[in-house]
Short mmCIF file of C-alpha atoms in Angstrom, two decimals:
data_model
loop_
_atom_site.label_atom_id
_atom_site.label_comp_id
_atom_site.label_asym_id
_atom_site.label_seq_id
_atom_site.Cartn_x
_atom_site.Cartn_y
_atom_site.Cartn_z
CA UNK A 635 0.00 0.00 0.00
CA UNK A 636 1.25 3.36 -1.02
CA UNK A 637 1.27 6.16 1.60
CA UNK A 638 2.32 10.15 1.00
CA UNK A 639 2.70 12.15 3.74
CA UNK A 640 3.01 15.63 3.94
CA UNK A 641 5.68 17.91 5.28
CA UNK A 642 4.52 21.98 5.61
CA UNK A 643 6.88 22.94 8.63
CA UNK A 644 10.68 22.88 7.90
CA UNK A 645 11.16 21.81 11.38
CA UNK A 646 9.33 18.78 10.96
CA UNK A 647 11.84 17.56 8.20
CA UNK A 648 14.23 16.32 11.48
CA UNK A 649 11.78 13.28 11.69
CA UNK A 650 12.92 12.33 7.68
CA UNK A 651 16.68 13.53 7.60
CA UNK A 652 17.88 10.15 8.23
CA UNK A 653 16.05 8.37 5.03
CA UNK A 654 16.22 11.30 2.60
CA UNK A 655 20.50 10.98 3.02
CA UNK A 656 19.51 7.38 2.30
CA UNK A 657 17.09 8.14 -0.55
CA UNK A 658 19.81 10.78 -2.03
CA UNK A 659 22.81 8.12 -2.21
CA UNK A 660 20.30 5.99 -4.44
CA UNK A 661 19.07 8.88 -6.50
CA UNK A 662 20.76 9.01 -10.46
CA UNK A 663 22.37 12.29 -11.01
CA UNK A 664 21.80 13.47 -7.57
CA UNK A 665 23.50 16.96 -6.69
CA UNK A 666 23.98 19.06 -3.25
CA UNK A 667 20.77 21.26 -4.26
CA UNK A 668 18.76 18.17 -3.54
CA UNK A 669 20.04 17.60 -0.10
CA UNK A 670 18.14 18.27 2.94
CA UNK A 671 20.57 20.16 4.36
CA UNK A 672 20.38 22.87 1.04
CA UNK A 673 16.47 23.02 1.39
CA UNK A 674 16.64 23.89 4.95
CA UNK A 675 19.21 26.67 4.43
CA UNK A 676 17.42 28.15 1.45
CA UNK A 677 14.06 28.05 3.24
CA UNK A 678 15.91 30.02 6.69
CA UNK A 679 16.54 32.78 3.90
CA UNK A 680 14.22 32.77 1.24
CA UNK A 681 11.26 30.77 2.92
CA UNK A 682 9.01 33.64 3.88
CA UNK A 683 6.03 33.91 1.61
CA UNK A 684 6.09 30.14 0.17
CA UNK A 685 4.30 27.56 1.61
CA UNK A 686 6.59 23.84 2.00
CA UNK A 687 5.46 20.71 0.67
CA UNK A 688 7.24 18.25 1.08
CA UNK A 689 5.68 14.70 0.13
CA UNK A 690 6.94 11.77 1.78
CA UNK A 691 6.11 8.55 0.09
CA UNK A 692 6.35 5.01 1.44
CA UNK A 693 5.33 1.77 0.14
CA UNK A 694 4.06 -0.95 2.88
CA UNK A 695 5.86 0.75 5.64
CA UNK A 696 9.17 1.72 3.88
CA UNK A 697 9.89 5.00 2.61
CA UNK A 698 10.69 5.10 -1.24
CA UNK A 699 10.70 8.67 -2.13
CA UNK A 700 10.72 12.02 -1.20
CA UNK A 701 9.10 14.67 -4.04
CA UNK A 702 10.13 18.38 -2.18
CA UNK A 703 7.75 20.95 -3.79
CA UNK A 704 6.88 24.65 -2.70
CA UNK A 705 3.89 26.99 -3.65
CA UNK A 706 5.74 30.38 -4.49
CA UNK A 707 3.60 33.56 -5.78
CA UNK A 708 4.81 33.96 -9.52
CA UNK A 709 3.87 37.51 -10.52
CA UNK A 710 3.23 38.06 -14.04
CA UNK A 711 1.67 41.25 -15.94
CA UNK A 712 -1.60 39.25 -16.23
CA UNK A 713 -1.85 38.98 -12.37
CA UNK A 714 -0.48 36.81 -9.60
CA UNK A 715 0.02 33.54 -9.61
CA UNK A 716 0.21 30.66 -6.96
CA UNK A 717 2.97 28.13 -8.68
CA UNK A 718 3.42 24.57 -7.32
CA UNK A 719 6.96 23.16 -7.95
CA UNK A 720 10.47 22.55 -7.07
CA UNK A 721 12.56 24.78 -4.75
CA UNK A 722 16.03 24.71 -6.32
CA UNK A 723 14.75 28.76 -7.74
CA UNK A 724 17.70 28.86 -10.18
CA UNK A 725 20.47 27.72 -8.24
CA UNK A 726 21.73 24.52 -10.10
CA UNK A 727 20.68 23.38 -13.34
CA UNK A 728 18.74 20.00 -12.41
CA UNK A 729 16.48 18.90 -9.82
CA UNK A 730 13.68 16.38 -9.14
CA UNK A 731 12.13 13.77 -6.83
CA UNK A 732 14.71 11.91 -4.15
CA UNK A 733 14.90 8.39 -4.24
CA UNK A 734 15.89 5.42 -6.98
CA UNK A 735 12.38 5.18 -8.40
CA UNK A 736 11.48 8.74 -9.45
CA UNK A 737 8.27 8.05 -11.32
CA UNK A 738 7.13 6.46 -8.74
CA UNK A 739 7.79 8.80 -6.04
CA UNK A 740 6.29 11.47 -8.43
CA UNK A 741 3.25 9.53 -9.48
CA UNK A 742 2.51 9.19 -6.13
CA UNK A 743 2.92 12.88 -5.14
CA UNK A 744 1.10 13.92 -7.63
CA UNK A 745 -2.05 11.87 -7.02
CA UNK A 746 -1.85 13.13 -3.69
CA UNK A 747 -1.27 17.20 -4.52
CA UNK A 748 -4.51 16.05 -6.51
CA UNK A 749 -7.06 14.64 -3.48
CA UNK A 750 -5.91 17.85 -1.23
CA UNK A 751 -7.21 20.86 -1.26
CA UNK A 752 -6.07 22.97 -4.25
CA UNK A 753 -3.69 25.47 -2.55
CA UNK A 754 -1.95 26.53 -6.25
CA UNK A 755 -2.90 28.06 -9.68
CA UNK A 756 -0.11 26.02 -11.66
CA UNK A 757 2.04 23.06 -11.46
CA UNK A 758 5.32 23.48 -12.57
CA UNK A 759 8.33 21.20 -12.56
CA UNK A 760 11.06 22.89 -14.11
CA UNK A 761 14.91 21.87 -13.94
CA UNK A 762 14.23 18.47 -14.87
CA UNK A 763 17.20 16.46 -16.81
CA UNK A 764 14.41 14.76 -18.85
CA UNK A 765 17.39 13.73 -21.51
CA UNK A 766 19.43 11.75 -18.52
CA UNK A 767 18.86 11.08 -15.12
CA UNK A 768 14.99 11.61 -15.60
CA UNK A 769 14.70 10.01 -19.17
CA UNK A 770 10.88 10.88 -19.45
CA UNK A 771 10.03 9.96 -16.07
CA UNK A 772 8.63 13.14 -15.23
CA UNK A 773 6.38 13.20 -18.05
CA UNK A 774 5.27 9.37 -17.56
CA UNK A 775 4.33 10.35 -13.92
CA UNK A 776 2.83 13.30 -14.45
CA UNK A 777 0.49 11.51 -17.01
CA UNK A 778 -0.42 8.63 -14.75
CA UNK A 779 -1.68 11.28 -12.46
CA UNK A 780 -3.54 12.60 -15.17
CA UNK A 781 -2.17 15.63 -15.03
CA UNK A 782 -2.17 17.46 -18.81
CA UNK A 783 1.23 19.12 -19.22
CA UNK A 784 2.96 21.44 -22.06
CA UNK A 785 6.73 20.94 -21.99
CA UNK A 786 9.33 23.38 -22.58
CA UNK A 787 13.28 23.47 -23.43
CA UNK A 788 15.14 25.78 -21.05
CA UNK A 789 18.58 26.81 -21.91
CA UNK A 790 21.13 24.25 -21.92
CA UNK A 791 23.96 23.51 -19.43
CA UNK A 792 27.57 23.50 -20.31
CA UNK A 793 29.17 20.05 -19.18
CA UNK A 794 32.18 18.02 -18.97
CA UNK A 795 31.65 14.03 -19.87
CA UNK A 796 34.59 12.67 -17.63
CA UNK A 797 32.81 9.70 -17.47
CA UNK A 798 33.21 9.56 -21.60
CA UNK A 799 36.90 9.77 -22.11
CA UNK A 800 38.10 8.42 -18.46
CA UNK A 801 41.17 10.03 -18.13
CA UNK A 802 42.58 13.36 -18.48
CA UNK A 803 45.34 12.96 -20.88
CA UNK A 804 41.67 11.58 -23.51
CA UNK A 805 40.09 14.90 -22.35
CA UNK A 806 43.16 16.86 -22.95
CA UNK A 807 44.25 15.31 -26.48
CA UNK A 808 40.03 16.75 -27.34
CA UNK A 809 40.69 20.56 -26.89
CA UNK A 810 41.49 22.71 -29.69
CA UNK A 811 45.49 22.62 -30.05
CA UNK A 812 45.24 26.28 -30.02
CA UNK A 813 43.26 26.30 -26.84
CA UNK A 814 45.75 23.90 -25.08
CA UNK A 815 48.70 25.92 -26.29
CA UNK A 816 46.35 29.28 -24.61
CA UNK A 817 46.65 27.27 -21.52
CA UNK A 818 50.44 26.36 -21.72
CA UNK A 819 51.70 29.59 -22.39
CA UNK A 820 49.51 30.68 -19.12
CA UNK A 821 51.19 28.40 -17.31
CA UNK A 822 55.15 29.72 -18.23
CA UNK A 823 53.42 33.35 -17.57
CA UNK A 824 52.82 32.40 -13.99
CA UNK A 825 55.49 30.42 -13.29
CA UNK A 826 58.05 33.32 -14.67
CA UNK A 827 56.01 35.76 -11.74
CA UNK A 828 56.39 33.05 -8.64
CA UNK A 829 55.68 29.79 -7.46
CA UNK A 830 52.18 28.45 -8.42
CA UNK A 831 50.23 26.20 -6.24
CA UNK A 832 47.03 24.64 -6.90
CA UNK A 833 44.70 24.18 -3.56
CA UNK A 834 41.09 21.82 -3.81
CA UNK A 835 39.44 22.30 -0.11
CA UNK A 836 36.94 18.97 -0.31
CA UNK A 837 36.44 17.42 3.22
CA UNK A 838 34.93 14.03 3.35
CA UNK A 839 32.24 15.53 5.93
CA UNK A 840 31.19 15.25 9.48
CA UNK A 841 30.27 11.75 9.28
CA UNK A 842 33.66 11.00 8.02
CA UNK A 843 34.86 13.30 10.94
CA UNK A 844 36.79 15.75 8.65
CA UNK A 845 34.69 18.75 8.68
CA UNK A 846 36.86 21.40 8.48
CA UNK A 847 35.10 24.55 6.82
CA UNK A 848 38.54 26.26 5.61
CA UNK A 849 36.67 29.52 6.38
CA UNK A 850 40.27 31.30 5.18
CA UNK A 851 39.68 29.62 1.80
CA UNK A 852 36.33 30.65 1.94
CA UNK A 853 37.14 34.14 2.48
CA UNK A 854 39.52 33.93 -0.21
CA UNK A 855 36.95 33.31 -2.87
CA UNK A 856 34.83 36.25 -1.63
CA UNK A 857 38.10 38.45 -1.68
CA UNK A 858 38.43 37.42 -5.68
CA UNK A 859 35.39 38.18 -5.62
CA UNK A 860 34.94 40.85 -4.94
CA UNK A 861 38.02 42.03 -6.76
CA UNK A 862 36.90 40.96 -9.70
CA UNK A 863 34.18 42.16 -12.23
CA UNK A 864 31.69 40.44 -9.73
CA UNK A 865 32.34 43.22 -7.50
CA UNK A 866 30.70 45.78 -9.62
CA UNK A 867 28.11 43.30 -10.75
CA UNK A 868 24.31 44.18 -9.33
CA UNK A 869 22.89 41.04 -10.74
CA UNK A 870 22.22 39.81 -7.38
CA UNK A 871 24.48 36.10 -8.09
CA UNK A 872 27.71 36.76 -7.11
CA UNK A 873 29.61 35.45 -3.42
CA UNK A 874 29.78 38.87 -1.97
CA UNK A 875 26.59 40.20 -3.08
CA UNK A 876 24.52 41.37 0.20
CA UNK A 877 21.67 39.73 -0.61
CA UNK A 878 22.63 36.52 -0.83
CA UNK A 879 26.34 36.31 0.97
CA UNK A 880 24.79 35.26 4.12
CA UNK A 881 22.88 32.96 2.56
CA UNK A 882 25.95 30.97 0.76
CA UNK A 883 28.43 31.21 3.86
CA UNK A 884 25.66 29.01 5.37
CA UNK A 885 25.43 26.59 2.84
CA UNK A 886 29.17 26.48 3.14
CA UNK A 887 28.80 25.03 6.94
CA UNK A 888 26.18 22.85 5.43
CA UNK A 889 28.17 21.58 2.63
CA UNK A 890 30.75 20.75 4.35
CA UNK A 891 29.49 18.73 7.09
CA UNK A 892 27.66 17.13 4.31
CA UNK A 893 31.14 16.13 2.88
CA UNK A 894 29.73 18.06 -0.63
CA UNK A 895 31.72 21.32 -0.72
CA UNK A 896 34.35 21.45 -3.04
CA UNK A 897 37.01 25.17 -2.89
CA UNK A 898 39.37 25.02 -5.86
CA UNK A 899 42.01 27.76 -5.64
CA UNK A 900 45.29 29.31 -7.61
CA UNK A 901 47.74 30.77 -5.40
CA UNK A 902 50.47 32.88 -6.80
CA UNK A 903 53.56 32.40 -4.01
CA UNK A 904 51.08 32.20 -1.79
CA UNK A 905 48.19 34.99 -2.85
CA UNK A 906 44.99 33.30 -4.18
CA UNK A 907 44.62 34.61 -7.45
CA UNK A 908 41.87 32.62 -8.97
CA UNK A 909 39.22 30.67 -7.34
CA UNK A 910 35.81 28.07 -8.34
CA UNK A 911 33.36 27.47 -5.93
CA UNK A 912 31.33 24.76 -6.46
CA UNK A 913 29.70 21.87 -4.79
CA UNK A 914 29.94 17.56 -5.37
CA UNK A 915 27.91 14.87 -4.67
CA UNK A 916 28.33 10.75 -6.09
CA UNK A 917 31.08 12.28 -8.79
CA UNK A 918 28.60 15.26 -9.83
CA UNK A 919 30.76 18.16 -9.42
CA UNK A 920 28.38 22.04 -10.17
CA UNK A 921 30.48 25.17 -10.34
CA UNK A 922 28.53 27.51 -8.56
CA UNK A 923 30.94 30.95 -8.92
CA UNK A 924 34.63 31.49 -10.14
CA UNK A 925 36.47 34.68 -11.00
CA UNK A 926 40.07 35.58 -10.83
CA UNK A 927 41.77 38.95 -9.66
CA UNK A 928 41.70 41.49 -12.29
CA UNK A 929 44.97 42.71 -11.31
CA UNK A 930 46.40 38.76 -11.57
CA UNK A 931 48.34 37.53 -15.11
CA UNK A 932 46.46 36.87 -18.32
CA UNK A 933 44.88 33.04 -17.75
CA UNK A 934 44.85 32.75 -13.91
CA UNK A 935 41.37 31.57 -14.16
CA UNK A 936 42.25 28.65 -17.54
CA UNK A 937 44.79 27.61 -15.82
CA UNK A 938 42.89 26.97 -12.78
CA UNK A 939 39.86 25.53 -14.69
CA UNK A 940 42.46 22.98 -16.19
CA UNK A 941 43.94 21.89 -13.02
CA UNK A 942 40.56 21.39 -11.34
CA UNK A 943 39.25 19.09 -14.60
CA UNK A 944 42.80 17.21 -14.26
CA UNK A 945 42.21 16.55 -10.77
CA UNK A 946 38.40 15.84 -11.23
CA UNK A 947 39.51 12.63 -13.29
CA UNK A 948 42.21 11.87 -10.89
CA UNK A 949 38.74 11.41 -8.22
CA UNK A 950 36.87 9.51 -10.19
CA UNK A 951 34.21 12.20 -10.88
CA UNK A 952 32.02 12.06 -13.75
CA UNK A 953 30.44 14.94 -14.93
CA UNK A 954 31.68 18.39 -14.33
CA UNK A 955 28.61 20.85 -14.56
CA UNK A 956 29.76 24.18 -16.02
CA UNK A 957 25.77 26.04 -15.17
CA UNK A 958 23.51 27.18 -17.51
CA UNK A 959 24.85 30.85 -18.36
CA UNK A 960 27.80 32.43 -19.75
CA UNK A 961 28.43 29.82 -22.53
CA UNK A 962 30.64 31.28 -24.66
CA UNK A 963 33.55 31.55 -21.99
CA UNK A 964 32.58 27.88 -21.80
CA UNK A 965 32.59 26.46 -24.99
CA UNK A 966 36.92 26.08 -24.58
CA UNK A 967 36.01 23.19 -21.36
CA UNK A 968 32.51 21.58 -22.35
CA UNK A 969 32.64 18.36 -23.99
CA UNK A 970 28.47 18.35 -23.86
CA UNK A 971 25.27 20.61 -23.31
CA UNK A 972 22.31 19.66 -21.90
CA UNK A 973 18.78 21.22 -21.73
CA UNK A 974 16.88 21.43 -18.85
CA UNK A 975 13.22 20.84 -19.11
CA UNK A 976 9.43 22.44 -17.52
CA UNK A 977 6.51 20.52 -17.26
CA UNK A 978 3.39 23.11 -16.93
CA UNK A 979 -0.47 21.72 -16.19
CA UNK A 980 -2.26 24.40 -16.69
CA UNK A 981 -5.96 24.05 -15.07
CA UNK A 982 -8.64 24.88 -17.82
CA UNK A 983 -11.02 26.17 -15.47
CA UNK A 984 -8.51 28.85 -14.52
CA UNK A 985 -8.64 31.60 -16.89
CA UNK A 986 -5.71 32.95 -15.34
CA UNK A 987 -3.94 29.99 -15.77
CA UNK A 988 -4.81 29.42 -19.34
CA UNK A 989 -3.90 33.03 -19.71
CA UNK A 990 -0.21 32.32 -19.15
CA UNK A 991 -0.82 29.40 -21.65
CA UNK A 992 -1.50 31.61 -23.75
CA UNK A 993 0.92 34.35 -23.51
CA UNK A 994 3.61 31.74 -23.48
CA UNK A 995 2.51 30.02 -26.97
CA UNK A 996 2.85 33.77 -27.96
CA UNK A 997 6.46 34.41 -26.78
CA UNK A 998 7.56 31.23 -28.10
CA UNK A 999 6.06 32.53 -31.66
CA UNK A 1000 8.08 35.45 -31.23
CA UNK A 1001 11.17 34.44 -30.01
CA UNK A 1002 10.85 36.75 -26.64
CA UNK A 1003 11.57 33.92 -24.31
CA UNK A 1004 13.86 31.68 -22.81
CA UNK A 1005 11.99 28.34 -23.25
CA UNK A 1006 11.21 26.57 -26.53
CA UNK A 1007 8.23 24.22 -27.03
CA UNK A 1008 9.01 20.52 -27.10
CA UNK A 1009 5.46 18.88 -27.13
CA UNK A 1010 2.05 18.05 -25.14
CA UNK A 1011 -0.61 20.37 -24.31
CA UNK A 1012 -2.02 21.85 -21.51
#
């Protein structure tokens, strides 16, 4: 017998923290954004005005799946909007149900979001790695539940296939010879201005009783930081940005007693120069910020992009997740894209709802947003 049951108070996800670090070992493509740990932080800073729901499912006594969702006001031109879906708002690229059988887990949530009281105007699962990890299980599930979705491309995600070429010196041999002679002569730049050193901070975490949080590493990121371009920036995304510093200094503590933060810094006789901040988890390695010093050589930050890849192989990672944005930049490291995807039901006895629908097939016609059309309707 199949049982959901739901989670509204954050505090109240204590009683499941045990089984969803379970659940997320057994999860395919699992990342740090999906950890229990990440939803609690993000909900201490950007909880107010979202309801949780957080659907617990268990078959005959056992719990097989966890499907974390929030209702979030989405404000449009048209009017506001009460939106059903994931939390991950942006942060990583992918995210979905936790547990080994995803359909399942979501098949069952959503039969369940169905027989409760309607508390949203749309149901939106976006960030879903439908092409991978998910392979149309989203869809499937969202079907069984007979739930009518429209599905839509986001943009893609720059990535690095470790897994396809298994060692560096494959990887290597695959970039352009002009890009790896870039690279070299970066290399002999530095070296000619001091001794160059190469730090990765990734404790195994507090279970593994090395939790050190390397807060002087830390603070060397934010220093780059805020040296660099990213300093200026007013975009809101950057590590010393007010609005959301606090916010990623606590996911730091987080991450690393989760044994899933992983500092990669370039040190010029001893000065941190470059830096990538990004997070791990099962060989999944997302870069969540890097930069360099502006006042640093030419190539501070390729060279410290190639070390970090080299030494990626040399751990046994497997895919090295670049984000979603700034592609160009990219294109010299990524071996791979891959588009994210948004499943919409859109209730057709909300003309609000259908509204959006609407507005959305006309954007798409136009070319004024940032999601393409794949198939289904609402």
């Amino acid at each position: 017998m199949t049982v959901v049951q739901e989670i509204n108070d954050i505090a109240d996800l204590a009683a499941v923290r045990r089984c969803w670090h379970e659940l997320l070992c057994k999860t395919a493509g699992a990342s740090f954004f999906q950890s229990i740990g990440w939803l609690e932080t993000y909900w201490a800073h950007f909880g107010a005005g979202q309801r949780l729901r957080v659907l617990v499912v268990s078959q005959d006594g056992q719990t097989t799946g966890i499907v974390p969702l929030v209702v979030r006001k989405g404000r449009r031109r048209i009017g506001s909007l009460r939106v059903l879906s994931y939390p991950l708002d942006n942060w990583g690229s992918f995210y979905g149900p936790i547990g080994p059988d995803i359909e399942g887990a979501l098949r069952a949530g959503m039969l369940h979001v169905r027989r409760t009281p309607r508390d949203w105007d749309l149901i939106e699962l976006a960030w879903v790695d439908a092409m991978d990890s998910d392979s149309g299980r989203t869809q499937s599930a969202l079907a069984s539940a007979g739930l009518r979705t429209a599905v839509d491309r986001g943009q893609p995600s720059a990535l690095v296939d470790l897994a396809a070429f298994g060692t560096w010196e494959a990887y290597w041999a695959s970039r352009t010879s002009r890009w790896r002679n870039n690279v070299r002569r970066s290399e002999k730049k530095l070296a000619q201005r001091g001794l160059v050193t190469y730090v990765r901070h990734r404790p195994t975490g507090a279970l593994g009783s090395d939790a050190d949080p390397a807060w002087h590493w830390y603070d060397a990121c934010e220093s780059i930081a805020h040296a660099s371009w990213q300093g200026k920036s007013h975009t809101g995304t950057t590590l010393t940005h007010d609005a959301i510093r606090p916010f990623l200094r606590d996911c730091h503590r987080v991450a690393v007693d989760s044994g899933a933060v992983d500092v990669n810094l370039l040190l010029l006789d001893g000065r941190p120069i470059a830096f990538n901040y990004a997070y791990h988890q099962q060989g999944y390695v997302f870069g969540l910020r890097t930069g360099y010093d502006v006042a640093a050589p030419d190539g501070a930050g390729s060279v410290l992009q190639s070390r970090m890849i080299e030494d990626c192989f040399a751990r046994g990672d497997h895919i090295y997740d670049l984000g979603p944005s700034y592609l160009d930049c990219k294109r010299h490291w990524q071996t791979t894209t891959r588009y994210s995807y948004r499943y919409t039901h859109f209730p057709s006895h909300l003309p609000l709802a259908q509204l959006v629908r609407v507005k959305r097939g006309v954007d798409r016609l136009f070319g004024w947003g940032t999601w393409s059309v794949v198939a289904g309707k609402a």
